[in-house]
Tab-separated table of N, CA and C in Angstrom:
chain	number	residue	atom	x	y	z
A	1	UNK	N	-17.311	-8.171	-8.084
A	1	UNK	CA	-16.699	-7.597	-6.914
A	1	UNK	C	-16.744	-6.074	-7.032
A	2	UNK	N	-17.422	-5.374	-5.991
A	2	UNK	CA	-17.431	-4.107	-5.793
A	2	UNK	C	-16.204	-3.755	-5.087
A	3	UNK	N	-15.374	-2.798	-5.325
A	3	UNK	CA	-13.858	-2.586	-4.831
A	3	UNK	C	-13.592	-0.737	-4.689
A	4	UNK	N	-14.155	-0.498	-3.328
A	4	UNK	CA	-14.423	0.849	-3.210
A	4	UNK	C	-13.084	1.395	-2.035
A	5	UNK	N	-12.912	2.859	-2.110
A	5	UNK	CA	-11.539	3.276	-1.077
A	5	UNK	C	-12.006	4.054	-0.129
A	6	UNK	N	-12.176	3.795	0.958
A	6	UNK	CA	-12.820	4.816	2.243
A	6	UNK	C	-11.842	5.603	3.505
A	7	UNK	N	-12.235	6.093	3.881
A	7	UNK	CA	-11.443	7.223	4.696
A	7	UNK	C	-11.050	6.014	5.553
A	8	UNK	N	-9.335	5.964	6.329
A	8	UNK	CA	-8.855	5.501	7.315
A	8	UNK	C	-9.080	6.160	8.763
A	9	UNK	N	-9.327	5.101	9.517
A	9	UNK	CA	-10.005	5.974	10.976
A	9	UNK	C	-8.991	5.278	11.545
A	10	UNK	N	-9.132	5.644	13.192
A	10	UNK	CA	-8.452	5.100	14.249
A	10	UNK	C	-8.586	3.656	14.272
A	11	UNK	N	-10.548	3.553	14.384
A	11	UNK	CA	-10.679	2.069	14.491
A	11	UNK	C	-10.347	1.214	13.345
A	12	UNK	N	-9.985	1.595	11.984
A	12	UNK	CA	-9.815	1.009	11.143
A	12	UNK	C	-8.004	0.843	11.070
A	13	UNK	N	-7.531	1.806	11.667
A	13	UNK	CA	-6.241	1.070	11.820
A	13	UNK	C	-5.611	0.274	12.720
A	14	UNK	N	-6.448	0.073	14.122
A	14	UNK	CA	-6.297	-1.355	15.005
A	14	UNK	C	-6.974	-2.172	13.975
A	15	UNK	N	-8.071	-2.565	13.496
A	15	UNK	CA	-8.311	-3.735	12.575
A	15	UNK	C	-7.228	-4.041	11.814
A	16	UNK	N	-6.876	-2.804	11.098
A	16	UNK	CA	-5.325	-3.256	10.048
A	16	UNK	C	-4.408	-4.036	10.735
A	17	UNK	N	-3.658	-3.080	11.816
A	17	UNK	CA	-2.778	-3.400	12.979
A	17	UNK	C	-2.753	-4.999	13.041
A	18	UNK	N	-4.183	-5.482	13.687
A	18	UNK	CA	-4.348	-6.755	14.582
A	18	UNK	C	-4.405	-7.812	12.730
A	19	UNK	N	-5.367	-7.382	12.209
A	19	UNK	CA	-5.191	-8.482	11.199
A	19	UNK	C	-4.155	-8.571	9.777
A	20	UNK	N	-2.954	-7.720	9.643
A	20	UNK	CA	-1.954	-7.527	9.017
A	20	UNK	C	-0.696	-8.497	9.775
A	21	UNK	N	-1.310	-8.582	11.258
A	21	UNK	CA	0.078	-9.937	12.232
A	21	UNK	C	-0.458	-11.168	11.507
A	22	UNK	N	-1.403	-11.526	10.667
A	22	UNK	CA	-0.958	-13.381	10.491
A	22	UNK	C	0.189	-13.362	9.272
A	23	UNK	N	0.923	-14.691	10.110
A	23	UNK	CA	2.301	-15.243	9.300
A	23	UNK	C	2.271	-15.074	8.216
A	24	UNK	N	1.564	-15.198	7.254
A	24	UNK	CA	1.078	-14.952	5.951
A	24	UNK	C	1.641	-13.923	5.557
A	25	UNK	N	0.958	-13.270	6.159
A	25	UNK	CA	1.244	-11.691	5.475
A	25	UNK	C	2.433	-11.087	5.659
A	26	UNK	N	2.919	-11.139	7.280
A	26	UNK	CA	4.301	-10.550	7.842
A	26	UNK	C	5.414	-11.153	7.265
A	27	UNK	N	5.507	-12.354	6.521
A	27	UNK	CA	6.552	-12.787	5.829
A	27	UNK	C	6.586	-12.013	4.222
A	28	UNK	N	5.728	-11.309	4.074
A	28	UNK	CA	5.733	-10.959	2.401
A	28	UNK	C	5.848	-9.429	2.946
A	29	UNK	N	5.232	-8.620	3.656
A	29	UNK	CA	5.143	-7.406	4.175
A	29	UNK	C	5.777	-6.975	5.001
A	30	UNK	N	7.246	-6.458	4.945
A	30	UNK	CA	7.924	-5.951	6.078
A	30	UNK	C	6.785	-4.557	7.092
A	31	UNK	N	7.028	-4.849	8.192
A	31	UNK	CA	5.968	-3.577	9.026
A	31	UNK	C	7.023	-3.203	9.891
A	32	UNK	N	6.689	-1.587	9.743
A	32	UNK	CA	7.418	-0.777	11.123
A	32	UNK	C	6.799	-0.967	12.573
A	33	UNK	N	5.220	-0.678	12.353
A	33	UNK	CA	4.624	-1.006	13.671
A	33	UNK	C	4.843	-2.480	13.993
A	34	UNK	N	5.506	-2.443	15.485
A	34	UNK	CA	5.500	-3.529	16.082
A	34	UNK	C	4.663	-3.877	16.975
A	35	UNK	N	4.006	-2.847	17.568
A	35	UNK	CA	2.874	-2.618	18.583
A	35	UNK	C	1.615	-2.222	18.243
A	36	UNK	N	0.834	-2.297	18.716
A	36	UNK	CA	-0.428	-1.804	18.590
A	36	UNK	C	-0.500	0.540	18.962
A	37	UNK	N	0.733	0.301	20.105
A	37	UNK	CA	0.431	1.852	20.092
A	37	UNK	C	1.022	2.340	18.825
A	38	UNK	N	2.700	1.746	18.927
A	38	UNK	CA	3.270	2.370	17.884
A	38	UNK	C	2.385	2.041	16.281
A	39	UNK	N	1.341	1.296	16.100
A	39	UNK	CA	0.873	1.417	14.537
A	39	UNK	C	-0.578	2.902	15.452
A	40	UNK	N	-0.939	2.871	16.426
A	40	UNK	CA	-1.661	4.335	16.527
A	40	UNK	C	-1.015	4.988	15.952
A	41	UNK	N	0.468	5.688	16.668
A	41	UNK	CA	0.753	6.620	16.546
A	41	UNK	C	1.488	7.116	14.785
A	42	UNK	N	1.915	5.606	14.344
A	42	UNK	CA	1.945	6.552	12.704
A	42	UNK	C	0.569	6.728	12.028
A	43	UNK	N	-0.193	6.226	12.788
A	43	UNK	CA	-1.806	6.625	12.199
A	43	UNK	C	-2.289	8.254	12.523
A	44	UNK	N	-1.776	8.462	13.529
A	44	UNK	CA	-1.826	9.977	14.359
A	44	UNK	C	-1.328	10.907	13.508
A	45	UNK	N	0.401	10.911	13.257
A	45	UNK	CA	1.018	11.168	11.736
A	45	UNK	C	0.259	11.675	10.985
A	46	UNK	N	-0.066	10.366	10.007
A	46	UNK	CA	-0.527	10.192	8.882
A	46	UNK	C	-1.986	11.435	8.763
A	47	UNK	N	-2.452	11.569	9.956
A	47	UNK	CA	-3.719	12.443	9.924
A	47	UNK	C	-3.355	14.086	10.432
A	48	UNK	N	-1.868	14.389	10.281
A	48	UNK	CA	-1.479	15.830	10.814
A	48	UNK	C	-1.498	16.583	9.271
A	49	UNK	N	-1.994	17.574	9.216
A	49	UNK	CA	-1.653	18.167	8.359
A	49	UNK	C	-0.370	18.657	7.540
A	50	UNK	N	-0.408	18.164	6.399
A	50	UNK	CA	1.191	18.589	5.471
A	50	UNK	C	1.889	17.190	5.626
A	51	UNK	N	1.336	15.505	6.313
A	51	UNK	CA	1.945	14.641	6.482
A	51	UNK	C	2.220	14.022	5.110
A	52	UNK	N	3.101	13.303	5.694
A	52	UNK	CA	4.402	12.961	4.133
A	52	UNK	C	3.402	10.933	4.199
A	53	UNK	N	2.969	10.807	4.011
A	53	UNK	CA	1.459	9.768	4.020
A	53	UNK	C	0.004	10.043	3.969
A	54	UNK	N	-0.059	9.438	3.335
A	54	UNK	CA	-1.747	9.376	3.381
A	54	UNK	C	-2.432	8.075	3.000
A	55	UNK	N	-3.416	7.598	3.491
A	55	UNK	CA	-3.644	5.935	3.059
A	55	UNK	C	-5.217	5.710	3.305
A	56	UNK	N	-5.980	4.743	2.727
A	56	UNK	CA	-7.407	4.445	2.335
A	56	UNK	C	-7.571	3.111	2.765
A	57	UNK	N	-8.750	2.703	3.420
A	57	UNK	CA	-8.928	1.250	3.373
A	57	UNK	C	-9.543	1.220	2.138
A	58	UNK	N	-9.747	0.009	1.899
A	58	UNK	CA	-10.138	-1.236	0.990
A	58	UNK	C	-11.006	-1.806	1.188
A	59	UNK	N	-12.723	-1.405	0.595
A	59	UNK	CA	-13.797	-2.072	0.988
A	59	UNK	C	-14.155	-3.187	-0.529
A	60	UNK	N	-14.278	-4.427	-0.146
A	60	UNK	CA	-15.131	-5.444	-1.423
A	60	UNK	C	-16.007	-5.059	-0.588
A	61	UNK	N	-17.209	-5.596	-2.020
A	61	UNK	CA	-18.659	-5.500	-1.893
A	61	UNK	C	-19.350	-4.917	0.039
A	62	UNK	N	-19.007	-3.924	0.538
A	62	UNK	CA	-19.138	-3.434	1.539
A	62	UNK	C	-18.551	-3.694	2.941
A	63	UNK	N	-17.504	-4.632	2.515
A	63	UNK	CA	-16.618	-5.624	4.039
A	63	UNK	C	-15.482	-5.112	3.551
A	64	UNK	N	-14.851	-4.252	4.880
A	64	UNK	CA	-13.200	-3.736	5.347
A	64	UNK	C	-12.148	-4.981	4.862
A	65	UNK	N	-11.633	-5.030	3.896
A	65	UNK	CA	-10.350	-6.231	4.043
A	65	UNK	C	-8.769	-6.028	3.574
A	66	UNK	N	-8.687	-4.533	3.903
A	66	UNK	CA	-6.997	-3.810	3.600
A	66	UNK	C	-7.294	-2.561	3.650
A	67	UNK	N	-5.923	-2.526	3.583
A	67	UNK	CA	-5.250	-0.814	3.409
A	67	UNK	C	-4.035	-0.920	2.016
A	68	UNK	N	-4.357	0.861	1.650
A	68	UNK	CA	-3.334	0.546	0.676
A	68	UNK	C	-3.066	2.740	0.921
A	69	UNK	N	-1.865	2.438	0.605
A	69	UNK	CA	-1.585	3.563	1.075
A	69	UNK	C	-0.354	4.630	0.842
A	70	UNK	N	0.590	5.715	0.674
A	70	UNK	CA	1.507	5.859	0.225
A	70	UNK	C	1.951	6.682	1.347
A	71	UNK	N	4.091	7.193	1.320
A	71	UNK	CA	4.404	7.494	1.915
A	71	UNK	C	5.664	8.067	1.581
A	72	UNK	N	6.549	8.749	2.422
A	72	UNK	CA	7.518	9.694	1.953
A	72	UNK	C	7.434	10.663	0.909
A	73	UNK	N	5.588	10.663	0.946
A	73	UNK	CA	5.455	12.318	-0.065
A	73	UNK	C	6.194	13.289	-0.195
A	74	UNK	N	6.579	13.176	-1.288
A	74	UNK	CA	8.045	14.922	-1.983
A	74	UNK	C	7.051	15.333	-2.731
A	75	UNK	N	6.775	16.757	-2.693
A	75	UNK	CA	6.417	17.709	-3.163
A	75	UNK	C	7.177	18.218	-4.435
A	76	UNK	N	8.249	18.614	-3.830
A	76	UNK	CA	9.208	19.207	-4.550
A	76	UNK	C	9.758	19.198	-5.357
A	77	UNK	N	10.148	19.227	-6.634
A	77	UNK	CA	10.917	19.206	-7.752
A	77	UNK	C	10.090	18.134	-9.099
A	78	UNK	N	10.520	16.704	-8.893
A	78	UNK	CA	9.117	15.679	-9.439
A	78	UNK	C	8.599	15.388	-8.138
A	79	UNK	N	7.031	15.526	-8.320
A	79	UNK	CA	6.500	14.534	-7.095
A	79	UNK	C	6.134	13.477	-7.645
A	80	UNK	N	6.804	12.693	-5.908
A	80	UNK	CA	6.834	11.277	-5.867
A	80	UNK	C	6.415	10.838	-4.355
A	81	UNK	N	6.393	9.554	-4.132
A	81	UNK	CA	5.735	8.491	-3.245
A	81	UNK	C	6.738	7.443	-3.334
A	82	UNK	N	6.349	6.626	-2.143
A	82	UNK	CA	6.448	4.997	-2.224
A	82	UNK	C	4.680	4.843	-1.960
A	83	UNK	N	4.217	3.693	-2.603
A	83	UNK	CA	3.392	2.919	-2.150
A	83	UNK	C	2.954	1.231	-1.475
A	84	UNK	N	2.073	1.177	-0.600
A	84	UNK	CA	2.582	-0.046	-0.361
A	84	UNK	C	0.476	-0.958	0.256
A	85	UNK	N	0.197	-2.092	-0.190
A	85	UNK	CA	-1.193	-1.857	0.189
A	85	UNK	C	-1.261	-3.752	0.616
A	86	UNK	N	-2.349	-3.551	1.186
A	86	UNK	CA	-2.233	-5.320	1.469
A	86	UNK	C	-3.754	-5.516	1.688
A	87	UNK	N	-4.466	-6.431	0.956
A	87	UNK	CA	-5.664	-7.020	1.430
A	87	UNK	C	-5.329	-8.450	2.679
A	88	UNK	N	-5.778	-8.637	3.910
A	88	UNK	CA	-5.605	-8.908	4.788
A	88	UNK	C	-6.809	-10.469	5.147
A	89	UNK	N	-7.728	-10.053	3.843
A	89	UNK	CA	-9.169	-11.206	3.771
A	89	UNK	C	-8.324	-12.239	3.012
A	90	UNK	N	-7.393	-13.391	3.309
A	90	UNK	CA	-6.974	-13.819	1.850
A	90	UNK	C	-7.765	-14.743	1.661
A	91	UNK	N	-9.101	-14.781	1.593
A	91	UNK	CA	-9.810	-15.360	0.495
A	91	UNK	C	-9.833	-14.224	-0.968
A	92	UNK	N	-9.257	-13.438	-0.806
A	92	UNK	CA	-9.513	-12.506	-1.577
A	92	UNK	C	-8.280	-12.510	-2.316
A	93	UNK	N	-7.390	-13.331	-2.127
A	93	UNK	CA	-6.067	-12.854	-2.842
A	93	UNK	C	-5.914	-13.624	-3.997
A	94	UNK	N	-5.408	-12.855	-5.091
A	94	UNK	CA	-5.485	-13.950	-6.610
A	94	UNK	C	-6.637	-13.591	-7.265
A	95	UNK	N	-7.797	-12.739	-6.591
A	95	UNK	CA	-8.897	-12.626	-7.186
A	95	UNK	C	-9.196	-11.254	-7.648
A	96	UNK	N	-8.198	-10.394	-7.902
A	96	UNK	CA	-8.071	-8.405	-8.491
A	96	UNK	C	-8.188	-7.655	-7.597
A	97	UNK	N	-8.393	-8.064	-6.018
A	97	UNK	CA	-9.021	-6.803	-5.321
A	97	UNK	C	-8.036	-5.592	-5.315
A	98	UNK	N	-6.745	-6.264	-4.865
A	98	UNK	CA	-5.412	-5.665	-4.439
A	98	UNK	C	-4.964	-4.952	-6.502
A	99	UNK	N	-5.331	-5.250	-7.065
A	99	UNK	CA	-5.181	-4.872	-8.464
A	99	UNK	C	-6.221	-4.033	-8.609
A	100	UNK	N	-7.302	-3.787	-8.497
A	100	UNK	CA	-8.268	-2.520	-8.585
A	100	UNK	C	-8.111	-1.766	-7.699
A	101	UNK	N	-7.870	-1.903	-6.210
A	101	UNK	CA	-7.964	-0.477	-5.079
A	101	UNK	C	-6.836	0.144	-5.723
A	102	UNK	N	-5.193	-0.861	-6.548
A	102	UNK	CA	-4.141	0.261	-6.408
A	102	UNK	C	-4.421	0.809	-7.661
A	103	UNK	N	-5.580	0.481	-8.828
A	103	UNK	CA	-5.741	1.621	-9.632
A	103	UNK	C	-6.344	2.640	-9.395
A	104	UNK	N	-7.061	2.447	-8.438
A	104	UNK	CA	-8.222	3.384	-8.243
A	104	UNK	C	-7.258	4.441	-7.031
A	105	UNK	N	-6.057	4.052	-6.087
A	105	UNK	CA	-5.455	4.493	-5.001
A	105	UNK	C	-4.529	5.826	-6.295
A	106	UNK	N	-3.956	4.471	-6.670
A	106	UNK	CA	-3.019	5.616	-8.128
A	106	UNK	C	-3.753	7.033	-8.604
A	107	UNK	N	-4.652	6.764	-8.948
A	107	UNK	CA	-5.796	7.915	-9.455
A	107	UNK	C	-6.053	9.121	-8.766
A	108	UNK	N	-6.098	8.563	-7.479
A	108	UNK	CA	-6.450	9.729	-6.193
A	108	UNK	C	-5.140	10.048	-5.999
A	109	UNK	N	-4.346	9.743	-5.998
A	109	UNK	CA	-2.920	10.739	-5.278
A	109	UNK	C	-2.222	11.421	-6.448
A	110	UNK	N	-2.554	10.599	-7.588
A	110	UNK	CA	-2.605	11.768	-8.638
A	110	UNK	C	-2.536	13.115	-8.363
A	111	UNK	N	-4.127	13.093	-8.334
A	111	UNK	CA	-5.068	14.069	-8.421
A	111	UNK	C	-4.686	14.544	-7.334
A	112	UNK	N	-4.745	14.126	-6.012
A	112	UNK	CA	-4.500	14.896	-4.700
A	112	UNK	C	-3.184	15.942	-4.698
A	113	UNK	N	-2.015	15.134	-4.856
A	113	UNK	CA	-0.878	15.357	-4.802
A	113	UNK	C	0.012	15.588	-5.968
A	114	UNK	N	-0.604	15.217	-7.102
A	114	UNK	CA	0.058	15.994	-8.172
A	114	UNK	C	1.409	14.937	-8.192
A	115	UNK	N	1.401	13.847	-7.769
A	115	UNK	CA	2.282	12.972	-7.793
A	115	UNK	C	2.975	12.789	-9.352
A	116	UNK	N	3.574	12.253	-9.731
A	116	UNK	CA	4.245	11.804	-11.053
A	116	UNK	C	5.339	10.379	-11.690
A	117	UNK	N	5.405	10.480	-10.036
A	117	UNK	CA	6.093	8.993	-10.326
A	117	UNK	C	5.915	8.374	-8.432
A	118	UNK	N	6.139	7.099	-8.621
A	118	UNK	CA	5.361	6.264	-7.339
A	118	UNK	C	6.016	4.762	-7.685
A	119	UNK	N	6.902	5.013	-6.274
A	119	UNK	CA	7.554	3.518	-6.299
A	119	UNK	C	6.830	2.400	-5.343
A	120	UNK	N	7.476	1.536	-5.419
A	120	UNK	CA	7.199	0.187	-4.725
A	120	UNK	C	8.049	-0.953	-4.468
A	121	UNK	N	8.140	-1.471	-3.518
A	121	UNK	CA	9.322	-2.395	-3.237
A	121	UNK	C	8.362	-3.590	-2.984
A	122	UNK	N	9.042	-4.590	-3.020
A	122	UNK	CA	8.331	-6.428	-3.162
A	122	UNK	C	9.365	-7.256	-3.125
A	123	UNK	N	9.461	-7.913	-2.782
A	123	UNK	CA	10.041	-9.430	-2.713
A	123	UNK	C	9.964	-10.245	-4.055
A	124	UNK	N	10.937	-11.020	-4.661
A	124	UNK	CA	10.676	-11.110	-5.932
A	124	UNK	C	9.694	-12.652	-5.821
A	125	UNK	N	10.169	-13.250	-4.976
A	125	UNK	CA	9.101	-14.475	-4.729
A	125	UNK	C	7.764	-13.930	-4.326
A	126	UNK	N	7.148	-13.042	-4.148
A	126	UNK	CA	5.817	-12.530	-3.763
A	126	UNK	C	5.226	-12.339	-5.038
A	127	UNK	N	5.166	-13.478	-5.838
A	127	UNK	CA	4.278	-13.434	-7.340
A	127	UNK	C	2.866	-12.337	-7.504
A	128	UNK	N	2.054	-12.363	-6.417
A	128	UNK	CA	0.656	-11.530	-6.582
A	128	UNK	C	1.209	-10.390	-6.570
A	129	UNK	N	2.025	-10.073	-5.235
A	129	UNK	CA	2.322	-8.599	-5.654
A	129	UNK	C	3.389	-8.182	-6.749
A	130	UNK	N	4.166	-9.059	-7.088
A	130	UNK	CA	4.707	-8.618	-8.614
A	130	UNK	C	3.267	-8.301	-9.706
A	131	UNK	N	2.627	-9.061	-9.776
A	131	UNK	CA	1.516	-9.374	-10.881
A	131	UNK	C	0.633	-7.545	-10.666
A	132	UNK	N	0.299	-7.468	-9.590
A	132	UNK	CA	-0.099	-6.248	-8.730
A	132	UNK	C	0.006	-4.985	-9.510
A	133	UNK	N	1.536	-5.400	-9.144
A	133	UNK	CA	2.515	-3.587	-9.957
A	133	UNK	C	2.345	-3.693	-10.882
A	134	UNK	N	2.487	-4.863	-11.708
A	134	UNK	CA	2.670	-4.580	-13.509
A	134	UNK	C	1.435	-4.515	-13.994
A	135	UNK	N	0.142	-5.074	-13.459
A	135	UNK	CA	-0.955	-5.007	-13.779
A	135	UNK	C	-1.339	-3.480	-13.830
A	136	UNK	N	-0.985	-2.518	-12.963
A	136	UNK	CA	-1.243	-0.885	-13.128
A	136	UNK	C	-0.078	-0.099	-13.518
A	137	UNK	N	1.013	-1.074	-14.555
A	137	UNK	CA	1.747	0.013	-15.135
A	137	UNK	C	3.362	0.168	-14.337
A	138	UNK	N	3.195	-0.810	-13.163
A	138	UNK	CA	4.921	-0.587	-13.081
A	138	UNK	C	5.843	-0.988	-13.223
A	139	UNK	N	6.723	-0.706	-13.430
A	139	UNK	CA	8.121	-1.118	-14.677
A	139	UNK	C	9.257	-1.418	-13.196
A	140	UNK	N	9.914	-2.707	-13.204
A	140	UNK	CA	10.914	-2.906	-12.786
A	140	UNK	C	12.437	-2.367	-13.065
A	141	UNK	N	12.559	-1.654	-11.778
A	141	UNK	CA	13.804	-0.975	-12.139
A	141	UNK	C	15.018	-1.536	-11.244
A	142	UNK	N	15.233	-2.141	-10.433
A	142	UNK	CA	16.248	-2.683	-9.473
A	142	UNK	C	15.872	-3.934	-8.936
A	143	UNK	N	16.680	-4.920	-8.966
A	143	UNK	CA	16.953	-5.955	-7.710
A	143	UNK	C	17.939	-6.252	-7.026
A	144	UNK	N	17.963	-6.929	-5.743
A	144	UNK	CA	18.780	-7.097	-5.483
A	144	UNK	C	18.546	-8.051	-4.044
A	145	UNK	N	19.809	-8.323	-3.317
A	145	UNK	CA	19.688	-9.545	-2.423
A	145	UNK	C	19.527	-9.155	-0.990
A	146	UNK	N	19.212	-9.014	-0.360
A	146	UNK	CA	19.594	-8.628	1.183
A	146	UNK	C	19.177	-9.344	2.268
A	147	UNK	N	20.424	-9.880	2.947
A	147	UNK	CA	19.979	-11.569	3.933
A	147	UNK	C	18.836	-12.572	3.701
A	148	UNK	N	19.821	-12.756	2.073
A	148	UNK	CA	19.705	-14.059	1.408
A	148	UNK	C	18.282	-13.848	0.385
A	149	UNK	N	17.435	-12.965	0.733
A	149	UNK	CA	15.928	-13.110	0.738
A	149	UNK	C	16.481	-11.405	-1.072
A	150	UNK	N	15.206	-12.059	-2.108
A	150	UNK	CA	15.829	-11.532	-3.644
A	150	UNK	C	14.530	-10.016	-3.085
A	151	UNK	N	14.883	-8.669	-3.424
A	151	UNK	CA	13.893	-8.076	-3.298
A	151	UNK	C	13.808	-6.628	-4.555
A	152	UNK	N	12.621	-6.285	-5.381
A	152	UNK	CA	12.264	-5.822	-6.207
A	152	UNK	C	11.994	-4.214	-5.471
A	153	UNK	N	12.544	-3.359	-6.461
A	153	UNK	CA	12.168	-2.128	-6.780
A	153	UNK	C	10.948	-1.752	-7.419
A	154	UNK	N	9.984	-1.488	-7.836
A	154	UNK	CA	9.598	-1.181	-9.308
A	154	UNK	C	8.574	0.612	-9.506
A	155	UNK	N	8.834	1.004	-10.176
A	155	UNK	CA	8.205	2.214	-10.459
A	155	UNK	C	7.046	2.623	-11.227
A	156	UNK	N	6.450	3.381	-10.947
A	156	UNK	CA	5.312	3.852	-11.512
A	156	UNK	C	5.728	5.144	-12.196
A	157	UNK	N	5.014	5.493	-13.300
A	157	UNK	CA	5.233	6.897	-14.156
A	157	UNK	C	3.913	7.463	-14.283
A	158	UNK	N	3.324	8.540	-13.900
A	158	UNK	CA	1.888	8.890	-13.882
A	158	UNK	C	1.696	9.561	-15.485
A	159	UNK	N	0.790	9.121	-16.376
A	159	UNK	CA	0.301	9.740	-17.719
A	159	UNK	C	0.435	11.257	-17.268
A	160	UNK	N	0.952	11.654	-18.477
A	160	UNK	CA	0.443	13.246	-18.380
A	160	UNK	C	-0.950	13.789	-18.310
A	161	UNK	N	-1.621	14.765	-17.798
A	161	UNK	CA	-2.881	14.727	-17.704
A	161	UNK	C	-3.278	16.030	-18.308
């Protein structure tokens, strides 16, 4: 499996948009966009200069099948992130894709942003994406319950470089 990160476009975030709605996914992935405009317009955001996001699709062997992406960029004092990424092909799930783009995603915002630490939230029943985080290094730091449903914290610490 070739597992490469390419620039996010307009048209690549209606593809996200439209194929991020099956049941599947929306039960493991809380989403803000509820609409098709409103996921434009944090795409619009995301492409203003100095925006507190920035995010990459997810190409296997040359076919679009996610986004993975970070958000609430702080600059200031430690920089930090949340991150959050979803392959959307699930023939693909269980099989590393979503485990190589977020090493390779980790790497670049590094480097971009000088990041240093990078959280992530999950559902504790969402086994792949537990497996996900710890597979690139992130350490569980909180759980807890909220309408009924168990949900995970976990953090990333970037190597010194």
């Amino acid at each position: 499996m070739n597992i490469t990160l390419h620039r996010r476009t307009a048209e690549t975030a209606a593809v996200y948009f439209a194929r991020s709605r099956a049941p599947e996914i929306r039960k493991t992935l809380p989403q803000k966009a509820q609409t098709l405009e409103e996921a434009m317009a944090e795409f619009r955001k995301s492409q203003a200069p100095g925006a507190a996001s920035y995010g990459r699709t997810i190409y296997v062997d040359g076919r679009y099948v996610g986004d993975v992406w970070c958000y609430g960029i702080d600059r200031q004092g430690e920089p930090q992130a949340m991150v959050s990424y979803c392959i959307f092909e699930q023939g693909l799930w269980g099989r590393g894709a979503a485990s190589e783009a977020l090493r390779l995603f980790l790497a670049e915002i590094q480097e971009r942003f000088g990041l240093e630490r990078v959280g992530a939230f999950t559902y504790a029943a969402n086994a792949g994406s537990v497996r996900v985080l710890e597979k690139n290094g992130f350490r569980l730091s909180e759980t807890w319950i909220e309408e009924g449903v168990e949900s995970c914290y976990y953090v990333y610490s970037a190597p010194a470089v």
